[in-house]
Structure formats: C-alpha cells, structure tokens
mmCIF file of C-alpha atoms in Angstrom:
data_model
loop_
_atom_site.group_PDB
_atom_site.id
_atom_site.type_symbol
_atom_site.label_atom_id
_atom_site.label_comp_id
_atom_site.label_asym_id
_atom_site.label_seq_id
_atom_site.Cartn_x
_atom_site.Cartn_y
_atom_site.Cartn_z
ATOM 1 C CA MET C 1 -88.261 -31.289 -47.553
ATOM 2 C CA LYS C 2 -85.191 -29.320 -46.469
ATOM 3 C CA ARG C 3 -84.608 -31.836 -43.699
ATOM 4 C CA ILE C 4 -84.721 -34.739 -46.185
ATOM 5 C CA CYS C 5 -82.250 -32.964 -48.474
ATOM 6 C CA LEU C 6 -79.938 -32.344 -45.527
ATOM 7 C CA ILE C 7 -80.020 -36.018 -44.532
ATOM 8 C CA ILE C 8 -79.288 -37.088 -48.110
ATOM 9 C CA CYS C 9 -76.332 -34.690 -48.302
ATOM 10 C CA ILE C 10 -74.935 -36.035 -45.019
ATOM 11 C CA LEU C 11 -75.304 -39.623 -46.208
ATOM 12 C CA LEU C 12 -73.646 -38.827 -49.523
ATOM 13 C CA GLY C 13 -70.808 -37.121 -47.667
ATOM 14 C CA MET C 14 -70.352 -40.170 -45.446
ATOM 15 C CA THR C 15 -70.316 -42.440 -48.511
ATOM 16 C CA THR C 16 -67.698 -40.283 -50.204
ATOM 17 C CA GLN C 17 -65.529 -40.302 -47.096
ATOM 18 C CA ALA C 18 -65.821 -44.090 -46.878
ATOM 19 C CA GLN C 19 -64.818 -44.430 -50.527
ATOM 20 C CA GLU C 20 -61.827 -42.153 -50.051
ATOM 21 C CA LYS C 21 -60.624 -43.863 -46.883
ATOM 22 C CA GLU C 22 -57.301 -45.591 -47.538
ATOM 23 C CA THR C 23 -56.370 -48.881 -45.937
ATOM 24 C CA LEU C 24 -53.390 -48.739 -43.588
ATOM 25 C CA VAL C 25 -51.197 -51.776 -42.995
ATOM 26 C CA LEU C 26 -48.436 -52.342 -40.458
ATOM 27 C CA ILE C 27 -45.318 -54.179 -41.599
ATOM 28 C CA LYS C 28 -43.697 -55.425 -38.394
ATOM 29 C CA THR C 29 -40.070 -56.297 -39.073
ATOM 30 C CA THR C 30 -37.146 -57.428 -36.982
ATOM 31 C CA LYS C 31 -35.667 -53.952 -37.585
ATOM 32 C CA GLY C 32 -38.784 -51.973 -36.610
ATOM 33 C CA ASP C 33 -42.278 -51.149 -37.832
ATOM 34 C CA ILE C 34 -43.335 -49.599 -41.136
ATOM 35 C CA THR C 35 -46.816 -48.156 -41.670
ATOM 36 C CA VAL C 36 -48.064 -48.111 -45.253
ATOM 37 C CA LYS C 37 -51.194 -46.732 -46.875
ATOM 38 C CA LEU C 38 -52.653 -48.540 -49.888
ATOM 39 C CA TYR C 39 -53.942 -46.487 -52.808
ATOM 40 C CA ASN C 40 -57.586 -46.800 -53.783
ATOM 41 C CA ASP C 41 -56.927 -46.149 -57.481
ATOM 42 C CA THR C 42 -54.959 -49.403 -57.763
ATOM 43 C CA PRO C 43 -57.775 -51.639 -56.457
ATOM 44 C CA LEU C 44 -56.539 -54.947 -57.903
ATOM 45 C CA HIS C 45 -53.216 -54.650 -56.090
ATOM 46 C CA ARG C 46 -54.806 -53.218 -52.940
ATOM 47 C CA ASP C 47 -57.371 -56.002 -52.661
ATOM 48 C CA ASN C 48 -54.845 -58.730 -53.456
ATOM 49 C CA PHE C 49 -52.441 -57.415 -50.813
ATOM 50 C CA ILE C 50 -55.227 -57.292 -48.234
ATOM 51 C CA LYS C 51 -56.280 -60.826 -49.165
ATOM 52 C CA LEU C 52 -52.767 -62.205 -48.684
ATOM 53 C CA ILE C 53 -52.362 -60.388 -45.366
ATOM 54 C CA LYS C 54 -55.616 -61.862 -44.069
ATOM 55 C CA GLU C 55 -54.507 -65.320 -45.191
ATOM 56 C CA GLY C 56 -51.239 -64.919 -43.270
ATOM 57 C CA TRP C 57 -49.082 -65.206 -46.389
ATOM 58 C CA TYR C 58 -46.514 -62.728 -45.062
ATOM 59 C CA ASN C 59 -46.281 -64.082 -41.522
ATOM 60 C CA ASN C 60 -42.577 -64.449 -40.708
ATOM 61 C CA SER C 61 -41.603 -64.112 -44.370
ATOM 62 C CA PRO C 62 -38.185 -62.659 -45.225
ATOM 63 C CA PHE C 63 -36.908 -59.623 -47.047
ATOM 64 C CA HIS C 64 -34.980 -61.805 -49.471
ATOM 65 C CA ARG C 65 -33.421 -59.116 -51.692
ATOM 66 C CA VAL C 66 -31.910 -55.954 -50.259
ATOM 67 C CA ILE C 67 -29.890 -53.373 -52.206
ATOM 68 C CA ASN C 68 -28.707 -50.303 -50.338
ATOM 69 C CA ASN C 69 -29.687 -46.976 -51.950
ATOM 70 C CA PHE C 70 -32.180 -48.824 -54.146
ATOM 71 C CA MET C 71 -34.896 -50.928 -52.512
ATOM 72 C CA ILE C 72 -35.866 -53.720 -50.114
ATOM 73 C CA GLN C 73 -37.874 -56.642 -51.491
ATOM 74 C CA GLY C 74 -40.007 -59.306 -49.890
ATOM 75 C CA GLY C 75 -43.093 -61.345 -50.629
ATOM 76 C CA GLN C 76 -42.237 -65.018 -50.582
ATOM 77 C CA ASN C 77 -43.971 -67.217 -48.055
ATOM 78 C CA GLN C 78 -42.266 -68.377 -44.875
ATOM 79 C CA ASP C 79 -41.828 -71.833 -46.410
ATOM 80 C CA GLY C 80 -39.985 -70.365 -49.417
ATOM 81 C CA THR C 81 -42.844 -70.334 -51.924
ATOM 82 C CA LEU C 82 -42.096 -67.357 -54.176
ATOM 83 C CA ASP C 83 -45.678 -66.427 -55.063
ATOM 84 C CA PRO C 84 -49.237 -67.799 -54.948
ATOM 85 C CA GLY C 85 -49.155 -68.901 -58.601
ATOM 86 C CA TYR C 86 -50.964 -66.031 -60.302
ATOM 87 C CA LYS C 87 -50.281 -62.528 -61.594
ATOM 88 C CA VAL C 88 -52.054 -59.231 -60.976
ATOM 89 C CA PRO C 89 -52.808 -57.090 -64.067
ATOM 90 C CA ALA C 90 -50.721 -53.917 -64.235
ATOM 91 C CA GLU C 91 -52.163 -50.735 -62.734
ATOM 92 C CA ILE C 92 -49.355 -48.366 -63.677
ATOM 93 C CA LEU C 93 -50.482 -44.781 -63.120
ATOM 94 C CA PRO C 94 -48.461 -41.611 -63.826
ATOM 95 C CA ASN C 95 -49.473 -40.010 -60.516
ATOM 96 C CA HIS C 96 -47.760 -42.750 -58.485
ATOM 97 C CA ILE C 97 -43.989 -42.448 -58.701
ATOM 98 C CA HIS C 98 -41.017 -44.307 -57.264
ATOM 99 C CA LYS C 99 -40.178 -41.798 -54.551
ATOM 100 C CA LYS C 100 -38.607 -43.027 -51.327
ATOM 101 C CA GLY C 101 -41.173 -45.081 -49.436
ATOM 102 C CA ALA C 102 -43.152 -46.129 -52.499
ATOM 103 C CA LEU C 103 -44.688 -49.601 -52.221
ATOM 104 C CA ALA C 104 -44.608 -51.352 -55.586
ATOM 105 C CA ALA C 105 -45.171 -54.802 -57.055
ATOM 106 C CA ALA C 106 -42.271 -56.812 -58.423
ATOM 107 C CA ARG C 107 -42.701 -58.631 -61.718
ATOM 108 C CA GLN C 108 -41.008 -60.714 -64.371
ATOM 109 C CA PRO C 109 -39.074 -58.865 -67.105
ATOM 110 C CA ASP C 110 -40.673 -57.561 -70.284
ATOM 111 C CA PHE C 111 -39.400 -60.288 -72.602
ATOM 112 C CA VAL C 112 -41.553 -62.874 -70.806
ATOM 113 C CA ASN C 113 -44.107 -60.406 -69.449
ATOM 114 C CA PRO C 114 -44.779 -57.656 -72.021
ATOM 115 C CA GLU C 115 -48.045 -56.684 -70.317
ATOM 116 C CA LYS C 116 -46.031 -55.801 -67.155
ATOM 117 C CA ALA C 117 -48.328 -57.880 -64.945
ATOM 118 C CA SER C 118 -47.272 -58.018 -61.303
ATOM 119 C CA SER C 119 -46.258 -60.968 -59.180
ATOM 120 C CA GLY C 120 -49.069 -62.242 -57.006
ATOM 121 C CA SER C 121 -47.177 -61.484 -53.787
ATOM 122 C CA GLN C 122 -43.699 -60.052 -54.440
ATOM 123 C CA PHE C 123 -43.327 -56.399 -53.502
ATOM 124 C CA TYR C 124 -40.598 -53.874 -52.848
ATOM 125 C CA ILE C 125 -40.268 -50.622 -50.942
ATOM 126 C CA VAL C 126 -38.151 -47.922 -52.532
ATOM 127 C CA GLN C 127 -35.191 -46.432 -50.691
ATOM 128 C CA GLY C 128 -33.350 -44.814 -53.602
ATOM 129 C CA GLN C 129 -31.195 -41.717 -53.367
ATOM 130 C CA VAL C 130 -31.701 -37.964 -53.327
ATOM 131 C CA LEU C 131 -30.878 -36.642 -56.806
ATOM 132 C CA SER C 132 -29.403 -33.349 -57.935
ATOM 133 C CA GLU C 133 -30.847 -31.225 -60.751
ATOM 134 C CA PRO C 134 -28.096 -32.392 -63.177
ATOM 135 C CA GLN C 135 -28.917 -36.022 -62.320
ATOM 136 C CA ILE C 136 -32.595 -35.349 -62.982
ATOM 137 C CA GLN C 137 -31.691 -33.915 -66.390
ATOM 138 C CA MET C 138 -29.513 -36.949 -67.104
ATOM 139 C CA TYR C 139 -32.400 -39.295 -66.283
ATOM 140 C CA GLN C 140 -34.763 -37.335 -68.511
ATOM 141 C CA GLN C 141 -32.353 -37.544 -71.437
ATOM 142 C CA ARG C 142 -31.560 -41.215 -70.881
ATOM 143 C CA LEU C 143 -35.186 -42.246 -70.443
ATOM 144 C CA GLY C 144 -36.610 -39.871 -73.035
ATOM 145 C CA LYS C 145 -39.072 -38.528 -70.483
ATOM 146 C CA THR C 146 -39.984 -35.141 -69.101
ATOM 147 C CA PHE C 147 -40.516 -35.267 -65.349
ATOM 148 C CA THR C 148 -43.361 -33.335 -63.772
ATOM 149 C CA GLN C 149 -42.670 -30.725 -61.109
ATOM 150 C CA GLU C 150 -43.998 -33.198 -58.529
ATOM 151 C CA GLN C 151 -41.477 -35.816 -59.643
ATOM 152 C CA ILE C 152 -38.586 -33.356 -59.626
ATOM 153 C CA GLU C 153 -39.495 -32.096 -56.158
ATOM 154 C CA ALA C 154 -39.792 -35.635 -54.786
ATOM 155 C CA TYR C 155 -36.569 -36.914 -56.298
ATOM 156 C CA THR C 156 -34.531 -33.878 -55.225
ATOM 157 C CA THR C 157 -35.857 -33.878 -51.640
ATOM 158 C CA VAL C 158 -36.811 -37.359 -50.363
ATOM 159 C CA GLY C 159 -35.170 -39.226 -53.259
ATOM 160 C CA GLY C 160 -36.205 -42.330 -55.127
ATOM 161 C CA THR C 161 -35.631 -44.421 -58.255
ATOM 162 C CA PRO C 162 -37.082 -42.524 -61.244
ATOM 163 C CA HIS C 163 -35.979 -45.061 -63.858
ATOM 164 C CA LEU C 164 -38.666 -47.449 -62.545
ATOM 165 C CA ASP C 165 -41.541 -45.028 -63.230
ATOM 166 C CA GLY C 166 -43.970 -46.384 -65.790
ATOM 167 C CA GLU C 167 -42.503 -49.874 -65.548
ATOM 168 C CA TYR C 168 -43.924 -51.239 -62.282
ATOM 169 C CA THR C 169 -47.190 -50.752 -60.420
ATOM 170 C CA VAL C 170 -46.874 -48.494 -57.372
ATOM 171 C CA PHE C 171 -49.842 -49.246 -55.119
ATOM 172 C CA GLY C 172 -49.031 -47.574 -51.810
ATOM 173 C CA GLU C 173 -46.551 -45.539 -49.826
ATOM 174 C CA VAL C 174 -44.902 -45.498 -46.423
ATOM 175 C CA VAL C 175 -46.395 -42.968 -44.005
ATOM 176 C CA GLU C 176 -44.271 -43.902 -40.990
ATOM 177 C CA GLY C 177 -41.030 -45.808 -40.576
ATOM 178 C CA MET C 178 -38.733 -44.396 -43.263
ATOM 179 C CA ASP C 179 -35.830 -44.950 -40.870
ATOM 180 C CA VAL C 180 -36.666 -48.654 -40.777
ATOM 181 C CA ILE C 181 -36.305 -48.824 -44.570
ATOM 182 C CA ASP C 182 -32.800 -47.400 -44.160
ATOM 183 C CA LYS C 183 -31.977 -49.901 -41.417
ATOM 184 C CA ILE C 184 -33.047 -52.852 -43.546
ATOM 185 C CA ALA C 185 -31.350 -51.500 -46.665
ATOM 186 C CA GLY C 186 -28.124 -51.109 -44.705
ATOM 187 C CA VAL C 187 -27.796 -54.716 -43.538
ATOM 188 C CA LYS C 188 -24.935 -56.874 -44.754
ATOM 189 C CA THR C 189 -25.890 -58.989 -47.745
ATOM 190 C CA GLY C 190 -24.409 -61.975 -49.515
ATOM 191 C CA TYR C 191 -25.143 -63.958 -52.666
ATOM 192 C CA GLN C 192 -27.966 -62.465 -54.790
ATOM 193 C CA ASP C 193 -28.396 -59.596 -52.303
ATOM 194 C CA VAL C 194 -29.836 -61.854 -49.607
ATOM 195 C CA PRO C 195 -29.302 -60.514 -46.051
ATOM 196 C CA VAL C 196 -26.633 -62.490 -44.181
ATOM 197 C CA GLU C 197 -28.765 -62.314 -41.049
ATOM 198 C CA PRO C 198 -32.456 -62.813 -41.965
ATOM 199 C CA VAL C 199 -34.781 -59.827 -41.730
ATOM 200 C CA THR C 200 -38.349 -61.065 -41.427
ATOM 201 C CA MET C 201 -41.763 -59.455 -41.374
ATOM 202 C CA THR C 202 -45.375 -59.977 -40.396
ATOM 203 C CA ILE C 203 -48.047 -57.736 -41.883
ATOM 204 C CA GLU C 204 -51.362 -56.793 -40.317
ATOM 205 C CA ILE C 205 -54.188 -54.472 -41.319
ATOM 206 C CA ILE C 206 -54.638 -51.433 -39.110
ATOM 207 C CA ASN C 207 -57.944 -50.313 -40.598
ATOM 208 C CA ASN C 208 -60.099 -51.746 -43.363
#
C-alpha cells in the first residue's frame, strides 16, 4: 500500500512539473538572439503564439516599428500581411507588468476595441527606461494607480513602461538577450518608426 501511495505521489509530482513547465522560444534576429519564456497563465496568447511559430508566420518577418527607450514591435508576415485576420481575447493580469523584456500583444485602440482584445500576431518587447522614485510617484498620480512593491522595484532597477500596465496583455518575458533589445531599439528609423535598414526575425520553439 505504501509503495502504491509513493508511486501516485511521484506521478502527481511529475504532472505538476509538466503543468508548470514554461515554453521557451528563440527569436533569432539580424541583431542577435533573444530567448523568451511564455507564461502559462495566459494560455490563449501562449497557444496562439506557438501555433503561429509552428506555421512559420514569423519567418523572416520584420520589426516594423521601433522606438528607442520604449519598445520594439513586430508580427506582420514576411509578405506584409499585418495579422492572420482574428483577435485573441484579452488576458490582462496584474502580476504581469511592462518591465524591460516583457513580451506583450499589440492591439487596436479602445475606441474601436473596448474589450482590449489582442492582435492575432502583432507583439512588442518592452525596452522602456529606468525610473526614479519621483517619476514613479508622478506615474501613480497621473494614472490614478498605486504600484505594488514588485512594480516599483522593477521600474527603478531594470526599467519599463508602467503606463501600459492593465491596458495590454503581457504573455511572456525575455530571459536572455536584453542587449539585443537595446541594439534593435537603437537602430536608425524613418517614417512611422520603421527601421531604415530592415531588422528581421525568425522564431523557433526551444522546448514544448
């Protein structure tokens, strides 16, 4: 009986570990590689991103909007198609913030998209800036929000874009390649923040 209980406990432990395992993806860019983990508590965005990667949607697609000290955005197909023609329901969670390296879904503005649903493929990676305590206080007053200690620590150390919290779905974060974000964000841009020299990517799944 004890042996059976032990086996059950081991199996349950293995199941829990499998459930908690986060998918890692590799964004290979012309400026270097970025490794990102996808959150399990935003399953609609995670599964959609995995689906598009497997279909090759992001193969040789460009970062088409780059704003230094803010974010780098990509997601259109290589042939210029902006998205696959559908939206992903919002999964905006308070525990996922726009710190540097956050992977989030772009979307249409509130006046045409009050439910804050995400684009089917457009995403951005936060660069942002490191904020001072007075800047944090300014943001709290302007936004009418009280930041958690976790938010304050993140925004005053690694930096980010706190005004986007609660507005867009964050569904992953960079675990390696922060310097590549800076390299891409620092490229020369032209009309509508499009890089003068194209920066392209291909995304593959490391584990799944």
